[in-house]
Short mmCIF file of C-alpha atoms in Angstrom, two decimals:
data_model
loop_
_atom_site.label_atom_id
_atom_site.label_comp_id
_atom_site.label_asym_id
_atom_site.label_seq_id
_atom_site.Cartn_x
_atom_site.Cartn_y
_atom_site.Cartn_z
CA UNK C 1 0.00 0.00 0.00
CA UNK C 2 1.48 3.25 -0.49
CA UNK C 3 2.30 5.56 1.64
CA UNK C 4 0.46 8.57 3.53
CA UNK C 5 2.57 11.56 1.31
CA UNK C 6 1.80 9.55 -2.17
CA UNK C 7 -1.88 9.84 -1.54
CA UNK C 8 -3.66 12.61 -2.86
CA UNK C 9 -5.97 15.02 -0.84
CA UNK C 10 -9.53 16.01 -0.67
CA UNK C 11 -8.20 19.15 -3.52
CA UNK C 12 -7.03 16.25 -5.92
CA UNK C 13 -9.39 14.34 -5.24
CA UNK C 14 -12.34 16.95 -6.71
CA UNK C 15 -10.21 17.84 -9.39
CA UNK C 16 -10.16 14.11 -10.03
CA UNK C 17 -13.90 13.84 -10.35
CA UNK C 18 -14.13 16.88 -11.80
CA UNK C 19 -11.04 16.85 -14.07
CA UNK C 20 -12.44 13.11 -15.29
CA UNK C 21 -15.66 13.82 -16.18
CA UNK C 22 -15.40 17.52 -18.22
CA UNK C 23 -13.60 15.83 -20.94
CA UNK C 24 -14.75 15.02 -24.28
CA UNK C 25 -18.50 14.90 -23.01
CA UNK C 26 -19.73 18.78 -22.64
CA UNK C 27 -17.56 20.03 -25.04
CA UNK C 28 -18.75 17.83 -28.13
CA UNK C 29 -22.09 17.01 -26.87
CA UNK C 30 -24.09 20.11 -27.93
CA UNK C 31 -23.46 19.10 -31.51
CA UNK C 32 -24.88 15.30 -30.62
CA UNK C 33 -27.89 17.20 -29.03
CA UNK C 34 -28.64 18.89 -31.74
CA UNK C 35 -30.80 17.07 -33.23
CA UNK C 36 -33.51 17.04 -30.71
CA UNK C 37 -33.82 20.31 -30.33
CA UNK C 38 -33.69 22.83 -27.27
CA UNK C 39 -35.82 19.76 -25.08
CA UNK C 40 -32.46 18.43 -24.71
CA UNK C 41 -32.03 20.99 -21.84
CA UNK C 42 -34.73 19.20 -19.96
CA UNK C 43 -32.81 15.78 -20.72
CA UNK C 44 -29.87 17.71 -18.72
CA UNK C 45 -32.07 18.33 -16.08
CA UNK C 46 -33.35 15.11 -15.98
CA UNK C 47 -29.59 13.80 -15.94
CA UNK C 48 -28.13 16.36 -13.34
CA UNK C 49 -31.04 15.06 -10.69
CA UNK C 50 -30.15 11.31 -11.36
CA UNK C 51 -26.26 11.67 -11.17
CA UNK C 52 -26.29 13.65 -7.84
CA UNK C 53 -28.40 11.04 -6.14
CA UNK C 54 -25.83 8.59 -7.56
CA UNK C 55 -23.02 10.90 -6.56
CA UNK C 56 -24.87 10.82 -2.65
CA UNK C 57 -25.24 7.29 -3.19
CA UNK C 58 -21.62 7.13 -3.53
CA UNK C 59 -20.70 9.39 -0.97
CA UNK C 60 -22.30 6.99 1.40
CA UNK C 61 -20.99 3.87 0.45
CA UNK C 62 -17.27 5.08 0.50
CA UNK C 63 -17.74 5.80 4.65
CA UNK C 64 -18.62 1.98 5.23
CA UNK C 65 -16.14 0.07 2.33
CA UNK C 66 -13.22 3.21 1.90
CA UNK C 67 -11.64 1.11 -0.62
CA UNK C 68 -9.93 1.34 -4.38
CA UNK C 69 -12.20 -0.17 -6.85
CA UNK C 70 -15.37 1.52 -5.94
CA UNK C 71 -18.37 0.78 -7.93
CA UNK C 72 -16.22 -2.87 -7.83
CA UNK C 73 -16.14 -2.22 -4.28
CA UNK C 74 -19.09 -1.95 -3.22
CA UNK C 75 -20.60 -4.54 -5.62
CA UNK C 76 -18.58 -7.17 -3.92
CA UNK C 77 -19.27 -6.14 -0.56
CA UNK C 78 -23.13 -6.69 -1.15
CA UNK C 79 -23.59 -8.95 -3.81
CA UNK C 80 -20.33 -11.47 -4.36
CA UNK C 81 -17.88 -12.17 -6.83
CA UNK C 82 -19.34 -12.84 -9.55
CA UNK C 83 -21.35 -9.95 -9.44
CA UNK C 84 -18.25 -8.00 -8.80
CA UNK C 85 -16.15 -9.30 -11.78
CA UNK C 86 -19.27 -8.01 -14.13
CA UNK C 87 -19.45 -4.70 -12.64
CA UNK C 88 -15.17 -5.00 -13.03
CA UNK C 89 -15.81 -5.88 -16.55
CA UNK C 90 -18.17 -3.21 -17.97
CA UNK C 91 -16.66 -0.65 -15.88
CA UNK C 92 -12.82 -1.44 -17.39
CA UNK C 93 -14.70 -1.57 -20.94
CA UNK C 94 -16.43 1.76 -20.33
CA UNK C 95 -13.06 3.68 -19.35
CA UNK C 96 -11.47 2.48 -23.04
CA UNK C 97 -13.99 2.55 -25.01
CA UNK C 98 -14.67 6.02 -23.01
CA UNK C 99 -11.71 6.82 -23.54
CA UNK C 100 -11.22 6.17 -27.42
CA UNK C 101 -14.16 8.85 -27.39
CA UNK C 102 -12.24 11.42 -25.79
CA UNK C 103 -9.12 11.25 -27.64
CA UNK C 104 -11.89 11.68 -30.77
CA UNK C 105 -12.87 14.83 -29.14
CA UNK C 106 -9.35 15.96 -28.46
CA UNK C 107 -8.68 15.86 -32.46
CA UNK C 108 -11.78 17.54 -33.35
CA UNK C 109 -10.69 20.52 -31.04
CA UNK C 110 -7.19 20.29 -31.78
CA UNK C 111 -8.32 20.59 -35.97
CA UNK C 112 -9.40 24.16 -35.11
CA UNK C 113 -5.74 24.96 -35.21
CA UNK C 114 -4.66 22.21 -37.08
CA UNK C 115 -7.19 21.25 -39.75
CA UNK C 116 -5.40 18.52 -41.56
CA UNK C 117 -6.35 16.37 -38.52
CA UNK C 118 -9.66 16.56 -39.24
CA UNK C 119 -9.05 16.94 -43.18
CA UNK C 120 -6.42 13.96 -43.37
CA UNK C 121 -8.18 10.99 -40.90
CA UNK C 122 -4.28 9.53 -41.24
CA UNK C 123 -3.29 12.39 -39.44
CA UNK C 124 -5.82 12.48 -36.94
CA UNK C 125 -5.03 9.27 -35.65
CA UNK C 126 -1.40 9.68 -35.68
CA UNK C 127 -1.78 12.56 -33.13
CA UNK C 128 -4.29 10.23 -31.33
CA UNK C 129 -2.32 7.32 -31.08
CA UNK C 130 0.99 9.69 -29.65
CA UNK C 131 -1.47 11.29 -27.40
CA UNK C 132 -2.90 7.81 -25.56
CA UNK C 133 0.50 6.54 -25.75
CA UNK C 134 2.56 9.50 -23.91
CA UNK C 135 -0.11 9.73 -21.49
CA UNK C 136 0.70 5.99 -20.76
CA UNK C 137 4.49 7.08 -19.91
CA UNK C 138 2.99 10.31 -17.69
CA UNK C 139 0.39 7.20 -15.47
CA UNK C 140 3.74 5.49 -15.44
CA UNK C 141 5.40 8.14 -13.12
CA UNK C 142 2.70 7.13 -10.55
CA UNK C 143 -0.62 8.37 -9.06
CA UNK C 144 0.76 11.95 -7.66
CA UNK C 145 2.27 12.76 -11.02
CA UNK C 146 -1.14 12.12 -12.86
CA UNK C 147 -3.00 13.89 -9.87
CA UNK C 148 -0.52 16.89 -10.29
CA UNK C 149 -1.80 17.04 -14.06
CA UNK C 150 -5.02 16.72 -13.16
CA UNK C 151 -5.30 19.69 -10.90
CA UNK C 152 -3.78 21.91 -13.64
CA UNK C 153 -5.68 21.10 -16.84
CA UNK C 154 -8.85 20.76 -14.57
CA UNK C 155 -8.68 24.41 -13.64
CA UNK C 156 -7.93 25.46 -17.14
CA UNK C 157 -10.64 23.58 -18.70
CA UNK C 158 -12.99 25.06 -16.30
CA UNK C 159 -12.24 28.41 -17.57
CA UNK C 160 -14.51 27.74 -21.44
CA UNK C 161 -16.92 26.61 -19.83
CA UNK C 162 -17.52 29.68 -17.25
CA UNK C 163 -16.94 32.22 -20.21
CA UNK C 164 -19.63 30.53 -22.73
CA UNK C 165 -21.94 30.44 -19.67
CA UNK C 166 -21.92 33.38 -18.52
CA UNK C 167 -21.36 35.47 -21.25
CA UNK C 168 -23.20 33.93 -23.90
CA UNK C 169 -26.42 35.19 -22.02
CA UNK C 170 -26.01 38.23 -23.47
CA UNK C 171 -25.66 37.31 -27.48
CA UNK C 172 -27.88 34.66 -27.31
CA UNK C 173 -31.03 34.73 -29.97
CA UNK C 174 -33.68 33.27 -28.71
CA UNK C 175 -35.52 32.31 -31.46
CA UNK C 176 -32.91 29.34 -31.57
CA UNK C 177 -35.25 27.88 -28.75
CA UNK C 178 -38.52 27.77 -30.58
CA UNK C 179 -36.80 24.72 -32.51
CA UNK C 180 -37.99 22.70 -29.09
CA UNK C 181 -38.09 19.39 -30.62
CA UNK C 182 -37.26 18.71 -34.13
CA UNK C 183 -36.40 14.98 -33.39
CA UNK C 184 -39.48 13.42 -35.32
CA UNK C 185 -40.01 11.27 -31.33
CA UNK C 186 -42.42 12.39 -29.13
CA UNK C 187 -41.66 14.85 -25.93
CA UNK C 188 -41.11 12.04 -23.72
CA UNK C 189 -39.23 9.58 -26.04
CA UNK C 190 -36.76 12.46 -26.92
CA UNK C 191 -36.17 13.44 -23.24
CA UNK C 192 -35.20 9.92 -22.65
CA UNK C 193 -32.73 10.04 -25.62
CA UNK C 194 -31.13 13.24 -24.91
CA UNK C 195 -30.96 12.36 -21.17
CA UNK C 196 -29.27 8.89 -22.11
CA UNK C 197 -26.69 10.76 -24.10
CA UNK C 198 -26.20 13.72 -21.67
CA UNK C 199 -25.51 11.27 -18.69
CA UNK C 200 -21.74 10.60 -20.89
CA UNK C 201 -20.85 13.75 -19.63
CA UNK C 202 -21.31 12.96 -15.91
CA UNK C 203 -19.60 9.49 -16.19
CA UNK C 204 -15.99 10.16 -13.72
CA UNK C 205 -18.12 11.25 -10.77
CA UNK C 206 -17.25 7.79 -9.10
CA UNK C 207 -13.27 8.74 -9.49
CA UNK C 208 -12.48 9.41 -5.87
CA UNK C 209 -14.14 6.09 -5.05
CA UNK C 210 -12.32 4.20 -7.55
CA UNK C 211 -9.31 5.78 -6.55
CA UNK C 212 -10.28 4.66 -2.86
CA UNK C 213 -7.15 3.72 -0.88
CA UNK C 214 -4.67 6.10 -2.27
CA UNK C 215 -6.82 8.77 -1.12
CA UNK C 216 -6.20 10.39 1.99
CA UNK C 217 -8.94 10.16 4.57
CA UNK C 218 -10.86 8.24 2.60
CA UNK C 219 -13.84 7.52 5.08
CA UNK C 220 -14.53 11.87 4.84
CA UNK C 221 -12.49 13.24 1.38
CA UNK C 222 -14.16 10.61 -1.16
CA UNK C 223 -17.72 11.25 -0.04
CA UNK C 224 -16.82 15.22 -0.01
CA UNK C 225 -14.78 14.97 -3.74
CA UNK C 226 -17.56 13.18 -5.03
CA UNK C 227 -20.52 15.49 -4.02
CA UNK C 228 -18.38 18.78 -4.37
CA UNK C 229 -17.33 17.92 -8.06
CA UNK C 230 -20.86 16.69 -8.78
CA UNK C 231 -22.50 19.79 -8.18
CA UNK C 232 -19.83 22.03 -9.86
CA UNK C 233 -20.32 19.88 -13.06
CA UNK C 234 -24.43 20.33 -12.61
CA UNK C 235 -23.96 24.16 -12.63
CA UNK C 236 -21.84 24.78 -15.25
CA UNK C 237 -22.75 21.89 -17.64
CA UNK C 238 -26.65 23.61 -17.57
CA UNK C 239 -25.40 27.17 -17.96
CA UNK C 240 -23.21 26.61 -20.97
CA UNK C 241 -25.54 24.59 -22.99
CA UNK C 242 -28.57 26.89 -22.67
CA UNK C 243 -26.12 29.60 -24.08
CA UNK C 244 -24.72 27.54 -27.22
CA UNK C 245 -28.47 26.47 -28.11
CA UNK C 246 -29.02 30.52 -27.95
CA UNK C 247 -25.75 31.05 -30.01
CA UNK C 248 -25.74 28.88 -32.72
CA UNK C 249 -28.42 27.85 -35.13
CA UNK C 250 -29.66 24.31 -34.67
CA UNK C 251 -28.22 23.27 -38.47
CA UNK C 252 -25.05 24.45 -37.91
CA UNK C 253 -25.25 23.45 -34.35
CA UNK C 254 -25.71 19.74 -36.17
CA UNK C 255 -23.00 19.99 -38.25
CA UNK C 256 -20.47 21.53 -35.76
CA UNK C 257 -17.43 19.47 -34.83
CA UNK C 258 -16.20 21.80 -32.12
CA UNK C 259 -19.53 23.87 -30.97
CA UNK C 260 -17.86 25.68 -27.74
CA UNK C 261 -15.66 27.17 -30.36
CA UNK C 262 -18.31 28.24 -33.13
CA UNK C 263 -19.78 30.07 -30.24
CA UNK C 264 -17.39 32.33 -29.05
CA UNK C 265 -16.81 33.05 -32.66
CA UNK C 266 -20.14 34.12 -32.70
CA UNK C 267 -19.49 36.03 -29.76
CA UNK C 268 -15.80 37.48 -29.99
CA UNK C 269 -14.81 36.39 -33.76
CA UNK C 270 -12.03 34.07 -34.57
CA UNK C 271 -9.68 35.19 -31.69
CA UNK C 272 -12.07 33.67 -29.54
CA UNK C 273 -12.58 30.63 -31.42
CA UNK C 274 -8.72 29.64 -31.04
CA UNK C 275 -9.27 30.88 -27.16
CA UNK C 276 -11.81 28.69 -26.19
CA UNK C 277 -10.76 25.35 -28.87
CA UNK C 278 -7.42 25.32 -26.81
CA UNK C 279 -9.49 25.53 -23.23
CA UNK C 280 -11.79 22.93 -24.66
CA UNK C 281 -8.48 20.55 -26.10
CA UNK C 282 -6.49 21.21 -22.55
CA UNK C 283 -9.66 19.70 -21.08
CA UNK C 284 -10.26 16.59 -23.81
CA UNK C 285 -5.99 16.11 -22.98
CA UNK C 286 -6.81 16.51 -18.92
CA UNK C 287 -9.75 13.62 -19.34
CA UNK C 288 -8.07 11.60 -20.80
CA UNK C 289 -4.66 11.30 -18.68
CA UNK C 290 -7.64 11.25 -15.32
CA UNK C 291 -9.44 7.86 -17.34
CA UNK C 292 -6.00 6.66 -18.35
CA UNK C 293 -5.01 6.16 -14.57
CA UNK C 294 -8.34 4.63 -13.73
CA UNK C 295 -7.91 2.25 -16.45
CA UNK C 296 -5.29 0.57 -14.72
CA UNK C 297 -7.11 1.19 -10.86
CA UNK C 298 -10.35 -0.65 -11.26
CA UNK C 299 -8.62 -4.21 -12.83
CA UNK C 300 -5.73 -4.16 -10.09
CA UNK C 301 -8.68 -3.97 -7.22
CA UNK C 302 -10.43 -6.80 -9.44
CA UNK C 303 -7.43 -8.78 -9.61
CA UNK C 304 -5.99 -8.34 -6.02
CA UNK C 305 -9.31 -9.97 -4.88
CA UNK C 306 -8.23 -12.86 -8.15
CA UNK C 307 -11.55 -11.71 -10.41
CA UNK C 308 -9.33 -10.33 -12.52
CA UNK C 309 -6.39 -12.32 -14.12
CA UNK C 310 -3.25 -11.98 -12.26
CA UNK C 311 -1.00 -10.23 -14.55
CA UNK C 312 -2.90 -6.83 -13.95
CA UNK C 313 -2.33 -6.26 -10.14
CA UNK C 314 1.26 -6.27 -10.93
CA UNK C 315 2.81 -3.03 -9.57
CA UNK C 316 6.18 -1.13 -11.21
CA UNK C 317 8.62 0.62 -8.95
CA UNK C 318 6.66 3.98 -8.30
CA UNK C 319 3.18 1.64 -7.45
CA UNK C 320 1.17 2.10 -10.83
CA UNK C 321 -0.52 -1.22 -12.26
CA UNK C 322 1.21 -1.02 -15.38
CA UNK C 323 0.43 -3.82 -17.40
CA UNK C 324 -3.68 -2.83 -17.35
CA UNK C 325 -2.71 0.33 -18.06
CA UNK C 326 -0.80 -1.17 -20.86
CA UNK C 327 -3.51 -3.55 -21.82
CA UNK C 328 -6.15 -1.49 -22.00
CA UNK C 329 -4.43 1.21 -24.16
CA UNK C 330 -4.37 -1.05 -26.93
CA UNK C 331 -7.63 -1.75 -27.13
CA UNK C 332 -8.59 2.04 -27.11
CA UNK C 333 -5.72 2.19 -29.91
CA UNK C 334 -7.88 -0.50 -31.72
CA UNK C 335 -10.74 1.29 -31.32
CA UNK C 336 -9.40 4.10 -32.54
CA UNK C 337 -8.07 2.62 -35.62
CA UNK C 338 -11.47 1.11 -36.34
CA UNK C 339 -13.63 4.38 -36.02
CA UNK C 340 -11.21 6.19 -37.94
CA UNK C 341 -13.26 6.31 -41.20
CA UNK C 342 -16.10 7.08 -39.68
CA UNK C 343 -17.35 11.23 -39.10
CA UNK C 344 -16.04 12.45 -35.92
CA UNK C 345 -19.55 13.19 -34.64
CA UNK C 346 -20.97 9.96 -35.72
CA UNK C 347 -18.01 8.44 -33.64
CA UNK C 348 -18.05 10.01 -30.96
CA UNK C 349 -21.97 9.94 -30.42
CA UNK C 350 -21.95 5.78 -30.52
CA UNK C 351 -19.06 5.65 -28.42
CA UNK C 352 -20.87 7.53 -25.56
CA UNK C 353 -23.91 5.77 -25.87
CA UNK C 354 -21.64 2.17 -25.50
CA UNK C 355 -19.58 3.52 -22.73
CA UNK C 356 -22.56 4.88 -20.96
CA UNK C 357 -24.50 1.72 -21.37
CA UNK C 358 -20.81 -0.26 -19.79
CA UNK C 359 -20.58 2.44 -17.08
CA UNK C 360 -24.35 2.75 -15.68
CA UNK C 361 -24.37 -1.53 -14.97
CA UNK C 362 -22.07 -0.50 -12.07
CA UNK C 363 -24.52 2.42 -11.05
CA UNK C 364 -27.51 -0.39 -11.06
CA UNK C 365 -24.79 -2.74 -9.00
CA UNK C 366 -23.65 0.36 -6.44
CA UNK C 367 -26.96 1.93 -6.12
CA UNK C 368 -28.76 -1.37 -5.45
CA UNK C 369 -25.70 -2.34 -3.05
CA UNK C 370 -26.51 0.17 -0.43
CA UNK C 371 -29.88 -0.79 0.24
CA UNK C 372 -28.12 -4.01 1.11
CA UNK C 373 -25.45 -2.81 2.96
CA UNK C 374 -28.37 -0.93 5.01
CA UNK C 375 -30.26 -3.66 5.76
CA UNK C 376 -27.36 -5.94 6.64
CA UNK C 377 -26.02 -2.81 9.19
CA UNK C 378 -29.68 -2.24 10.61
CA UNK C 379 -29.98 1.47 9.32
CA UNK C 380 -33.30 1.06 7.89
CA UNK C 381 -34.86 2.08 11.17
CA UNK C 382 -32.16 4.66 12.43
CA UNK C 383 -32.57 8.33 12.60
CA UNK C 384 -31.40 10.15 9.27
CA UNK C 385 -31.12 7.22 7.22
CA UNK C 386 -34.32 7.17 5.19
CA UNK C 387 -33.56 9.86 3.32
CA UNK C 388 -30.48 7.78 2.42
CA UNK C 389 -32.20 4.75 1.29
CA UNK C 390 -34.60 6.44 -0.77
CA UNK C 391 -31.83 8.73 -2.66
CA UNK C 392 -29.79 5.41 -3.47
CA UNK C 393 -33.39 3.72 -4.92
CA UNK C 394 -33.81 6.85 -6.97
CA UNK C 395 -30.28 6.48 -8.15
CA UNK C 396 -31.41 2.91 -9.22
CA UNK C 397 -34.47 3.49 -10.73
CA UNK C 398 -32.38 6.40 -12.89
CA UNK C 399 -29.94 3.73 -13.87
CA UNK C 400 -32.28 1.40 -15.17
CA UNK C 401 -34.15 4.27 -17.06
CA UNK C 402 -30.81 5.44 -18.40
CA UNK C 403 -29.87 2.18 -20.13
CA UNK C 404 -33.24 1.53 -21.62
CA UNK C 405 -32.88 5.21 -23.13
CA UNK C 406 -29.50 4.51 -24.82
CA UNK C 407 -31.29 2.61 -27.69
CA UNK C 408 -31.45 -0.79 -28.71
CA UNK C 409 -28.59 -1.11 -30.77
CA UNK C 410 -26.62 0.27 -27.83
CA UNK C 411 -28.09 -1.85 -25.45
CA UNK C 412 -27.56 -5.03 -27.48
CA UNK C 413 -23.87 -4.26 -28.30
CA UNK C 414 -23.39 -2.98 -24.61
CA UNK C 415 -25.17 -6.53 -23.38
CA UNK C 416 -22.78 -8.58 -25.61
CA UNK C 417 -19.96 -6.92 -24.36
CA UNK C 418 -20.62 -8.10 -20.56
CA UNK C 419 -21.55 -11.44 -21.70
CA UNK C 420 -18.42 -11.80 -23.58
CA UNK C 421 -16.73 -11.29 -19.81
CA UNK C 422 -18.10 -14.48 -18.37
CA UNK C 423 -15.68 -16.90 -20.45
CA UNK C 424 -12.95 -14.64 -18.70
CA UNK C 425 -14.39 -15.27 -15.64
CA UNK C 426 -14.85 -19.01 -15.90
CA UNK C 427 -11.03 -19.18 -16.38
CA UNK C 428 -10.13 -17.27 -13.96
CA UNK C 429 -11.60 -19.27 -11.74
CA UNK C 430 -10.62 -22.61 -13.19
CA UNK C 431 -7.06 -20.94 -12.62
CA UNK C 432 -8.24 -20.03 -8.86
CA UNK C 433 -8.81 -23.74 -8.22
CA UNK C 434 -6.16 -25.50 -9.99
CA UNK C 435 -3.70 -22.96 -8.75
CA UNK C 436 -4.67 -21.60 -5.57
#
């Protein structure tokens, strides 16, 4: 275990969940939204209530199992291994295939100053593959050094965010929101949508918890990290995409593949354009080192308890879990590769949806878990606790909803995905018994 000064503090630890989860997902996901029109603010209304009682539920978990791995974690601790391993399994496959989305992002952003990269696909995914691959070597330095990096891009990328927010307010048009829903669904069948594609850009408010154990204080800091960031990420994900639906016209909001920066050229001309596209590709860059270390976190708490095969709790010299970190980067690399020839929106929007699908399993798993870990403690009937139990079953119920509204080819590609997990875990614990 390492020691007290490697751990990171309650200040890291926010930046962690916050620095995580404003990636790729705001900054390319008013162009994805597009298409349903300005109802897609109620979908991130919808989506900010269900992540913060998913955030609490979190919060409360990490003071009775402070441990690295959480959603894994706490899956264990109430419902066993195997349980565990598939919460371990579509978690890990949610942070690459999350994470070949970001990197996506990163190049669409990065093509405002460099458009060959989004001219020349060759040449976007040269930059792409050099970019996951030298983030590998910075997660190699250990935990601090990442959590150093994360702290500074996280209060850069914050900084885009604030000025389309609050500025935009004033050059909106709002005659851009009489286009309320344009998706050809009904009013309730396009809230579900938008809200199952909004919820990618809260996934990385469980990073404190998975970083568990090299967190100081655990028991208090997670539980704080996680709610503080939450709520941070509510406000400012609402006030800047009210103002880019006001700024830019819902066709070329469509077509956009870096709408933060079409706005402030609305607002400020091209200066601001390159402004806010290098805020915006600090952030995508600052994302994706935060999901690179996790990568590597949630397998090595898998495989310490031997759900995982053995090979990724294997530790280098300065404590990092290299080899999952190694692992899993090639298969984001292969993703990569594969969605290379597709559109950068189209890319990036089914990548979401998968990774969401992956990611909100764990939610059903964590949410569900507490009720359990309730019962079994007797806090059903103590003072202060229903209030508890009833947050973590709305956290549940939004879960549920959430995967049901990522569509059916998601769903079925996401469900394959998991199932394709349980020859893994067979052999692992053939291994377990033969070799003990």
């Amino acid at each position: 275990m390492s020691n007290d000064k490697s751990k990171i503090g309650l200040r890291t630890a926010t930046a962690l969940v916050v620095g995580n989860t404003i990636g790729s997902g705001i900054f390319l996901l008013p162009s994805s939204l597009a298409s349903f029109g300005s109802i897609s603010i109620i979908g991130w209304l919808v989506t900010t209530t269900g992540s913060i009682t998913i955030a609490l539920t979190f919060g409360y978990l990490s003071k009775h199992i402070p441990k690295t791995g959480g959603p894994y974690a706490y899956t264990k601790a109430s419902f066993g291994d195997f349980a565990a391993f598939w919460v371990a399994w579509g978690y890990w496959i949610s942070i690459w295939v999350g994470s070949a989305a970001i990197v996506t992002a990163f190049i669409a952003y990065l093509g405002v100053f460099f458009p060959i990269l989004v001219l020349e696909p060759l040449a976007g995914l040269a930059v792409a593959l050099s970019t996951l691959w030298f983030l590998v070597w910075v997660n190699s330095k250990g935990i601090k050094t990442a959590g150093n990096l994360a702290v500074v891009t996280t209060i850069i990328k914050v900084l885009p965010i604030i000025l389309i927010g609050c500025m935009g307010i004033f050059y909106m048009k709002w005659e851009y929101f009489e286009s309320f829903n344009i998706s050809g669904k009904s009013d309730l069948s396009a809230i579900v949508a938008s809200a199952s594609i909004t919820l990618w850009a809260f996934l990385g408010i469980e990073s404190a918890s998975v970083a568990g154990e090299n967190v100081r204080d655990p028991e208090k800091n997670i539980a704080k990290a996680t709610i503080i960031g939450t709520l941070t990420l509510a406000i400012l994900y609402i006030i800047s995409s009210v103002a880019i639906i006001g700024l830019i016209a819902p066709l070329d909001l469509q077509q956009s593949t870096a709408p933060f920066a079409d706005a402030a050229a609305t607002m400020w001309g091209e200066s601001g354009r390159y402004i806010i596209a290098a805020g915006a590709t600090i952030s995508c860059f600052g994302a994706l080192n935060g999901w690179t270390l996790l990568v590597g976190q949630m397998p090595l708490a898998a495989a310490q308890d031997k759900l995982f095969p053995r090979e990724f709790k294997k530790l280098n010299k300065n404590q990092v879990p290299l080899f999952g970190i190694l692992f899993s980067t090639v298969l984001v690399s292969i993703m990569v590769i594969m969605g290379n020839a597709d559109g950068l929106v189209e890319q990036f929007q089914f990548m979401i949806l998968l990774a969401t699908m992956a990611c909100v399993v764990p939610y059903v798993f964590s949410t569900a878990g507490y009720l359990i870990i309730a019962a079994e403690k007797g806090l059903f009937g103590k003072e202060g606790y229903l209030s508890k139990v009833i947050i973590a079953a709305i956290g549940f119920i939004f879960s549920v909803w959430a995967i049901a509204g990522s569509g059916t080819d998601t769903v079925f590609w996401g469900f394959i995905l998991l199932l394709v997990g349980i020859p893994f875990y067979v052999i692992i614990q053939i291994r377990k018994k033969t070799n003990p």
